[in-house]
Coordinates of C-alpha atoms in Angstrom, one line a residue:
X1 CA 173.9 125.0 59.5
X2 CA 172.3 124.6 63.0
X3 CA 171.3 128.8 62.7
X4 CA 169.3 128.2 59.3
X5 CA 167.7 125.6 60.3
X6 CA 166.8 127.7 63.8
X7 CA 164.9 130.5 61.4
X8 CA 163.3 127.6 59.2
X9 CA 161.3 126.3 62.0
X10 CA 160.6 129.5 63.3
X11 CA 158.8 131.1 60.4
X12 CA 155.6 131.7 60.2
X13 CA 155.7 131.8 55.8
X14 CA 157.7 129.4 53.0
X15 CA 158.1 130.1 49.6
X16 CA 156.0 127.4 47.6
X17 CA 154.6 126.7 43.8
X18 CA 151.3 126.2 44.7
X19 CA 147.7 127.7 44.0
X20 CA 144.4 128.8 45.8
X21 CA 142.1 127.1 43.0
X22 CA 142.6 124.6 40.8
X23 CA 144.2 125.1 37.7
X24 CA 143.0 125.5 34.3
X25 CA 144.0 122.4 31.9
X26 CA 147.0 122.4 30.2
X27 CA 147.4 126.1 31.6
X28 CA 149.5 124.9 34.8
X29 CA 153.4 126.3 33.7
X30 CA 151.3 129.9 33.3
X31 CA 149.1 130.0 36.4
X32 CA 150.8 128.1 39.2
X33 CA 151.4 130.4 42.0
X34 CA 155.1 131.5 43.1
X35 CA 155.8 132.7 46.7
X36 CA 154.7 132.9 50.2
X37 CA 152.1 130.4 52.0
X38 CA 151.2 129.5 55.5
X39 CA 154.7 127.5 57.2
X40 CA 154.9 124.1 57.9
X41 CA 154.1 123.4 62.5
X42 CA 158.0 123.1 63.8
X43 CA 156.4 120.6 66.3
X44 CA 155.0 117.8 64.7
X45 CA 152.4 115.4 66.3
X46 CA 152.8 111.5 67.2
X47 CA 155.1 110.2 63.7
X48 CA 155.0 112.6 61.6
X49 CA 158.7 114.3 60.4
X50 CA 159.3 117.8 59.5
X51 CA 161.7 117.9 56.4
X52 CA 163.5 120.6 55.0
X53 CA 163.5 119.9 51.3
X54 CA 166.6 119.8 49.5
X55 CA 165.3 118.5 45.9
X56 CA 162.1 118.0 44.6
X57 CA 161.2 116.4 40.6
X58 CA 158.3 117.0 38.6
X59 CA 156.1 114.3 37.2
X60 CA 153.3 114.6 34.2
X61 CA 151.1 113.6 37.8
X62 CA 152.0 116.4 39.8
X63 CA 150.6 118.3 36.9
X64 CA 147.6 116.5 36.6
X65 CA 146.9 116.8 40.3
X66 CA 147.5 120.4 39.7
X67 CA 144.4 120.6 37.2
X68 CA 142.8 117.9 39.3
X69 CA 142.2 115.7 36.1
X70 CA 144.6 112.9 37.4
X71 CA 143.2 109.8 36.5
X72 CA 141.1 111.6 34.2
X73 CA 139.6 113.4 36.9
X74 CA 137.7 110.7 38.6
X75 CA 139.5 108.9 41.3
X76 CA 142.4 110.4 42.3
X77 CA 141.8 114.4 43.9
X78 CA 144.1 116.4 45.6
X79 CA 142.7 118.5 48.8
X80 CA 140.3 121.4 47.2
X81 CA 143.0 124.9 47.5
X82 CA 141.8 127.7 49.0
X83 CA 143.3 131.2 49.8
X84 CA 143.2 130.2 53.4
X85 CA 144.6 126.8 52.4
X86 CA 146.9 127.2 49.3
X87 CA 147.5 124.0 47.7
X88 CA 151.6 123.0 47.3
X89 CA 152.5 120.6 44.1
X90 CA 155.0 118.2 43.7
X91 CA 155.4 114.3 45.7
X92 CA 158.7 113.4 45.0
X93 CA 161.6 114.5 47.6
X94 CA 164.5 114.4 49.0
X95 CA 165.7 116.7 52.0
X96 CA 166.9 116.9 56.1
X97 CA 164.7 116.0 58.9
X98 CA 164.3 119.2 60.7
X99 CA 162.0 118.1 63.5
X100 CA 160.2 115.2 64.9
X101 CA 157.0 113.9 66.4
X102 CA 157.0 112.6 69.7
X103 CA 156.7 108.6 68.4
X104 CA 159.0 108.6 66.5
X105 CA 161.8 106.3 66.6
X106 CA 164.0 105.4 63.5
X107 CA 165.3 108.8 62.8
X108 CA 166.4 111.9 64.1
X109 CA 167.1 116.1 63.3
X110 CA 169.7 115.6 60.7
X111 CA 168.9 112.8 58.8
X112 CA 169.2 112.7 54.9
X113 CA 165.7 110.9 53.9
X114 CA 164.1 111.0 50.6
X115 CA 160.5 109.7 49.5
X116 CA 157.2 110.1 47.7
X117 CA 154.4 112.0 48.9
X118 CA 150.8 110.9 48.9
X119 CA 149.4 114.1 48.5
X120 CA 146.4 112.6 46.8
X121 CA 144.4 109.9 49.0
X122 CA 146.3 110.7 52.2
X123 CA 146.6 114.1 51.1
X124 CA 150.3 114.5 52.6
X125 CA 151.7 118.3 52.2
X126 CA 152.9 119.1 48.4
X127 CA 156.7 119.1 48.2
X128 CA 157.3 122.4 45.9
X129 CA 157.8 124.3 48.7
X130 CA 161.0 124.5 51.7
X131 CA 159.3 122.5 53.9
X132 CA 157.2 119.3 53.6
X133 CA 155.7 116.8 56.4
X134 CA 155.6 113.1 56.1
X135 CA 154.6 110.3 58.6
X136 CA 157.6 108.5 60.0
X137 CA 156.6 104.9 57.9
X138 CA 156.6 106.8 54.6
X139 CA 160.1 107.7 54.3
X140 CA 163.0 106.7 53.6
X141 CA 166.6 107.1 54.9
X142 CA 169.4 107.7 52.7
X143 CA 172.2 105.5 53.9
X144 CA 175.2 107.0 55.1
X145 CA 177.5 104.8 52.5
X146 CA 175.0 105.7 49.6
X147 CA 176.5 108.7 47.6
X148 CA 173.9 110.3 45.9
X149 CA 173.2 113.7 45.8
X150 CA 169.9 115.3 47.2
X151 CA 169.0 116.4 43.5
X152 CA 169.8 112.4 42.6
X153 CA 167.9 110.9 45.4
X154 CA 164.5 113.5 44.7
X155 CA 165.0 112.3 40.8
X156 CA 165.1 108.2 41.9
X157 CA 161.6 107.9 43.9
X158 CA 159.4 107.6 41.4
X159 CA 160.9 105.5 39.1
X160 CA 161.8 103.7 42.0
X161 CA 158.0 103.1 42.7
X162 CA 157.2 102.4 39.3
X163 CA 160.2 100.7 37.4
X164 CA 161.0 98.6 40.2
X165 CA 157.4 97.0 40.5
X166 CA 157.5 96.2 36.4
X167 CA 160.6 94.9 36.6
X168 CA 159.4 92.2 39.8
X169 CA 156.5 91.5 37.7
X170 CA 158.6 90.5 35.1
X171 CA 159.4 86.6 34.0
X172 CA 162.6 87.2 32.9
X173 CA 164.0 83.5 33.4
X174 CA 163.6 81.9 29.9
X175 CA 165.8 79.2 28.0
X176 CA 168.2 81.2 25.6
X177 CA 168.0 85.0 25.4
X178 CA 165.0 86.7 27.0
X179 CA 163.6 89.6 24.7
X180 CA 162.4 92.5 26.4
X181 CA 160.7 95.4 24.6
X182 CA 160.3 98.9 26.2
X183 CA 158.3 101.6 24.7
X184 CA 159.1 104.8 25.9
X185 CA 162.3 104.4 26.6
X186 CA 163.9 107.3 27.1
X187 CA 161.3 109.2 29.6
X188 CA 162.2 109.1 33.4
X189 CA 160.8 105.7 34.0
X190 CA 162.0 104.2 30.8
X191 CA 165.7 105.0 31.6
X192 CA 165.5 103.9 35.0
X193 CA 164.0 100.3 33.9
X194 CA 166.5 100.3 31.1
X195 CA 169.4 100.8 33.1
X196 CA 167.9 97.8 35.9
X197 CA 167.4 95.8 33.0
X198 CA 170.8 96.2 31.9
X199 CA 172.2 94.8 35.3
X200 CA 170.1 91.7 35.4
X201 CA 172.5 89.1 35.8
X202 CA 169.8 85.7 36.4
X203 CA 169.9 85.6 32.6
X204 CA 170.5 87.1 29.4
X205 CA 168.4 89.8 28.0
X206 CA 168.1 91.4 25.1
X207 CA 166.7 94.5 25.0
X208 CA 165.5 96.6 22.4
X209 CA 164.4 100.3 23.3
X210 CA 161.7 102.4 21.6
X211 CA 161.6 106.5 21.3
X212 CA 162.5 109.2 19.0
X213 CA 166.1 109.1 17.1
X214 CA 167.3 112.0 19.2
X215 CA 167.5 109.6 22.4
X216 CA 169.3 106.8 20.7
X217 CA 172.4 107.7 21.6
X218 CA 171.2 108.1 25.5
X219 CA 169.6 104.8 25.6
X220 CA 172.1 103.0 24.2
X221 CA 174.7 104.3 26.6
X222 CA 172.1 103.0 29.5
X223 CA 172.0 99.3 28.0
X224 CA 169.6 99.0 25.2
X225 CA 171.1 96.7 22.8
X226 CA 168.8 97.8 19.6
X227 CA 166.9 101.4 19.4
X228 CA 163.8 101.6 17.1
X229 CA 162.6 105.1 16.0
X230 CA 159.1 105.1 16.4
X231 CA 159.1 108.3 14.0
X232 CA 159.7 106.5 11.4
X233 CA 157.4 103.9 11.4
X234 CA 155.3 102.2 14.6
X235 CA 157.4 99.9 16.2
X236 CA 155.3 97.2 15.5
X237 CA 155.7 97.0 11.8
X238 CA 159.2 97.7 12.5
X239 CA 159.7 94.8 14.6
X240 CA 157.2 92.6 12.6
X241 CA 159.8 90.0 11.2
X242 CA 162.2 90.2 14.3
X243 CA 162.3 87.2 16.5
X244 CA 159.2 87.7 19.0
X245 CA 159.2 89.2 22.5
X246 CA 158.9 87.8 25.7
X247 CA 157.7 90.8 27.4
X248 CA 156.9 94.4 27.0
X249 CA 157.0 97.3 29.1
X250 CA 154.5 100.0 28.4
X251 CA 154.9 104.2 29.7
X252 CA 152.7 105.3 26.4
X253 CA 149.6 103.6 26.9
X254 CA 146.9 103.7 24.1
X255 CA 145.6 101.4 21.7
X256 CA 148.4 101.8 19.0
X257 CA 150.9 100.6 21.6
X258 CA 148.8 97.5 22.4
X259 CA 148.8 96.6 18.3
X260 CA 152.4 96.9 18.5
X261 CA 152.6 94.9 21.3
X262 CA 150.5 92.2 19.8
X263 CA 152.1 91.9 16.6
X264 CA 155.7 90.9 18.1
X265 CA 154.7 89.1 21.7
X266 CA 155.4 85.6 22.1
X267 CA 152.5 83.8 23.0
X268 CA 152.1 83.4 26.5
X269 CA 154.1 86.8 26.6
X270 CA 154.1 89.8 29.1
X271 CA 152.7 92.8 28.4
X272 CA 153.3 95.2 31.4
X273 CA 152.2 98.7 31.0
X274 CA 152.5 101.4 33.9
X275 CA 149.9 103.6 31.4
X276 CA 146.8 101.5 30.2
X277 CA 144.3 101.8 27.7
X278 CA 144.0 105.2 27.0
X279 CA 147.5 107.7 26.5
X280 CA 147.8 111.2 28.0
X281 CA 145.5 109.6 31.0
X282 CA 145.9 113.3 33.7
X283 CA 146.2 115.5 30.8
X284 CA 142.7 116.4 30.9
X285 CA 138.9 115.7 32.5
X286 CA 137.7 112.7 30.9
X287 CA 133.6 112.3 30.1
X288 CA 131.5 110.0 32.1
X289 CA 131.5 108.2 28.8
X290 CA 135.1 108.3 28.5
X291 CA 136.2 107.5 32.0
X292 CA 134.2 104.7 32.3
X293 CA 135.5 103.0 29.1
X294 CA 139.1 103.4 29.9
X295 CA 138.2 101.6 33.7
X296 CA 135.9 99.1 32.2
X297 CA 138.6 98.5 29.2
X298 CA 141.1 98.3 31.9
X299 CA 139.7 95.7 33.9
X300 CA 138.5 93.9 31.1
X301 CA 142.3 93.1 30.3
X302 CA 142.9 92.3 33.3
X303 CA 140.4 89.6 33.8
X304 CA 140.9 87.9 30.4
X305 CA 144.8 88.2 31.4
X306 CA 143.7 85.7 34.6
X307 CA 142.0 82.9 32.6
X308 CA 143.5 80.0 30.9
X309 CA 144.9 82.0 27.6
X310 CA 142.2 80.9 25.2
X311 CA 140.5 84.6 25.6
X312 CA 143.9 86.5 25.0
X313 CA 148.1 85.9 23.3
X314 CA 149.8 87.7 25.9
X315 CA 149.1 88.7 29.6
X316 CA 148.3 91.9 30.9
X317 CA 149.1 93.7 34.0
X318 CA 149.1 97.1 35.0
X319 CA 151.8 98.2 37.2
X320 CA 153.2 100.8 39.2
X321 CA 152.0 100.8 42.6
X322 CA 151.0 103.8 44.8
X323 CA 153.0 106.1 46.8
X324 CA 154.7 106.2 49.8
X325 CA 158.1 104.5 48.4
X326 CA 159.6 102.0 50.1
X327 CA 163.1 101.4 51.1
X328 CA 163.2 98.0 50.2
X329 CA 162.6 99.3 46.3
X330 CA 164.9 102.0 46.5
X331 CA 167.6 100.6 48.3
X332 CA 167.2 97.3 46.0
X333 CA 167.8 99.8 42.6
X334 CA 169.8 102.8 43.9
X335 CA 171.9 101.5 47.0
X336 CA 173.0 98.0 45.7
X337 CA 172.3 98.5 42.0
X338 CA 173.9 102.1 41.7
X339 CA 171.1 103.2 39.4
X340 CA 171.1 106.9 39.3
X341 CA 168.1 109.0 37.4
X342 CA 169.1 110.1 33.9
X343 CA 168.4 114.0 34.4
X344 CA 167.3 116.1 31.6
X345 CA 167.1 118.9 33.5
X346 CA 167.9 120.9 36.7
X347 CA 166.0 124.3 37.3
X348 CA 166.6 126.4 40.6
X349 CA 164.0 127.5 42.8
X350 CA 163.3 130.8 41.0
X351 CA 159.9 131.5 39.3
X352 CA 160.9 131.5 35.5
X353 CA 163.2 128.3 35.4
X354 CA 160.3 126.6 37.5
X355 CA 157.7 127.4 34.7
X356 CA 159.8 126.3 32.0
X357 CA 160.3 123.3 34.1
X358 CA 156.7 122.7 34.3
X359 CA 156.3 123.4 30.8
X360 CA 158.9 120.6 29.6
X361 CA 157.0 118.0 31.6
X362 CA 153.3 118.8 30.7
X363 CA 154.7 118.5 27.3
X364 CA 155.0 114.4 27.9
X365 CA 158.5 114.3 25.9
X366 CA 161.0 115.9 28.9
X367 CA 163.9 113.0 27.5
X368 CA 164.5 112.0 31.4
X369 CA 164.0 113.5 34.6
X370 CA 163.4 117.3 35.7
X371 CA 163.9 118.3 39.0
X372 CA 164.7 121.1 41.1
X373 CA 167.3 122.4 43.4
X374 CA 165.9 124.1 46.1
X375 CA 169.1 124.8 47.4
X376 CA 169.8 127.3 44.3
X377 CA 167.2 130.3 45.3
X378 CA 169.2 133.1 45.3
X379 CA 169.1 135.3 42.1
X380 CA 169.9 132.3 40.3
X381 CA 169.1 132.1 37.0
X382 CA 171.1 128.8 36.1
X383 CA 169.2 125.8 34.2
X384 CA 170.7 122.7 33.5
X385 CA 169.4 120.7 30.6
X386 CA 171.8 117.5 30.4
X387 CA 175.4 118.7 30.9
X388 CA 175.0 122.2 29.2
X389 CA 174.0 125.1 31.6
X390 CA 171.5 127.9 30.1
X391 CA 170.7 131.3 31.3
X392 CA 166.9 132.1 31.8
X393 CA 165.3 134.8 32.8
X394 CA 164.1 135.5 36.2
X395 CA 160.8 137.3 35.1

């Protein structure tokens, strides 16, 4: 109520996962920081919108950014931490706007608003943490007739970013059945493009889905009308005699995952990958060697992709976009679609379900979103993975 949100503008400290100095690689889970840092100013400047954050997801970026080896560790850096300056993870939100800058004008103290941070380039404050600040044109309302949760709406912006843009890029609008192949299927972003996908209603699709066996089941139930295992074989010997693909959608990446994708694209097919050349791209600090063949592989597909189609079978685009979210995106896939985020798992705002949280993600096989309820913090020790509740430790 009113009083809580009184003593949230007034203190000087908020409890954050966040660090002084960047982290060591593939060591983030273990050395992530827990607890107080400086608070949030109660009166923000010109358009800028205090929010009290309800829900906030974790991404295999926020974990990279943690490291700073997003992007292999040459582009994209987070604001250096310090002691003085702790540095708070996380980009994808949802929460009540608590205060508001002079200039702005489309919302008010109250407000249900989600979004994604740009805590990168614009370096926008993290969103681990009970408060976060965003500029006014960077976030977006949650419509009063839209029922989705705060734990659903933090889960959405992403894959609203990402899987919304593939699926625009898209040339779905083919005589007969359209065949669309995604590889990794049944991550975050794969269920949310299956499931957008599976409303398309311009034409028919056909949509074949590949990940492990376990998430057959899950994919299916979200509008894949084949599964293949990639487990048991690589998809594209699987799919080798199966009538050929008008496009692909790519969350791997790598070269493996192109050889699939040019052993069962039509000519003249779509291969859209939100990933690119290399896979685990964050997971680590690439060489100077390395870095620069993944760019200049990278921009080499894109250029033969703009040419007349004697250089390459298949186009190539990378997609995805860059943060903030926009309504347009989210309202498009979660307010008129209905497409909700297929959660793998819910962890409280407690230290030890937080770490195991960051430890499912960083492993790259999470089997749908993980997020976090902020607003369980109190000597809860409650995890939800799918529909089964676990106790964990609180450490």
């Amino acid at each position: 109520g009113s009083n809580k949100h009184h003593l949230h503008l007034h203190n000087s400290a908020m409890k954050a996962l966040h660090f002084t100095e960047w982290c060591a690689t593939g060591k983030v889970a273990d050395t992530i920081l827990f607890g107080q840092v400086p608070s949030l100013t109660a009166s923000p400047a010109k358009t800028l919108v205090l929010i009290e954050v309800k829900a906030s997801a974790v991404n295999v970026d926020d974990i990279a950014l943690c490291q700073d080896s997003a992007g292999g560790g040459w582009f994209f850096h987070g604001r250096k931490p310090s002691v003085a300056k702790p540095f708070v993870g996380g980009c994808e939100y949802s929460g009540v706007v608590l205060a508001v800058g002079p200039d702005v004008k489309s919302l008010k103290v109250g407000d249900r608003v989600c979004g994604v941070q740009d805590i990168a380039i614009q370096t926008n404050p993290g969103t681990w943490a009970e408060l976060t600040m965003a500029p006014e044109k960077d976030i977006v309302p949650l419509p009063a007739e839209c029922e989705v949760s705060f734990v659903q709406a933090a889960a959405v912006g992403m894959s609203a970013l990402v899987s919304v843009d593939m699926y625009k890029r898209a040339k779905l609008s083919v005589p007969g059945d359209c065949r669309c192949l995604i590889v990794g299927a049944s991550g975050g972003l794969g269920t949310f493009l299956l499931q957008i996908l599976s409303k398309h209603k311009e034409s028919r699709l056909h949509i074949v889905a590949v990940c492990s066996g376990a998430n057959a089941e899950t994919v299916r139930r979200l509008g894949a009308n084949e599964v293949v295992d990639y487990k048991t074989a690589p998809f594209g010997e699987q799919l080798a005699s199966a009538v050929k693909f008008d496009v692909v959608f790519d969350f791997v990446g790598g070269m493996e995952t192109e050889r699939g994708a040019k052993q069962v694209l039509k000519r003249g097919g779509q291969f859209i990958t939100a990933v690119g050349p290399t896979t685990g791209i964050g997971d680590r600090v690439l060489t100077c060697c390395e870095w620069h063949g993944w760019a200049c592989g990278l921009i080499c597909r894109l250029m033969k992709s703009m040419c007349c189609g004697c250089c390459t079978k298949f186009k190539y685009e990378m997609a995805g976009g860059m943060p903030p979210l926009q309504a347009v995106n989210f309202n498009t896939a979660v307010v008129e679609a209905g497409i909700r985020a297929e959660i793998a798992m819910e962890v409280p705002f407690v230290e030890a379900p937080l770490r195991e949280a960051l430890r499912r993600v960083a492993s790259r096989h999470p089997g749908g979103k993980v997020v976090i309820n902020m607003e369980k913090k109190d000597c809860v020790n409650e995890v939800v993975i799918g529909e089964t509740r676990h106790d964990v430790g609180t450490g």
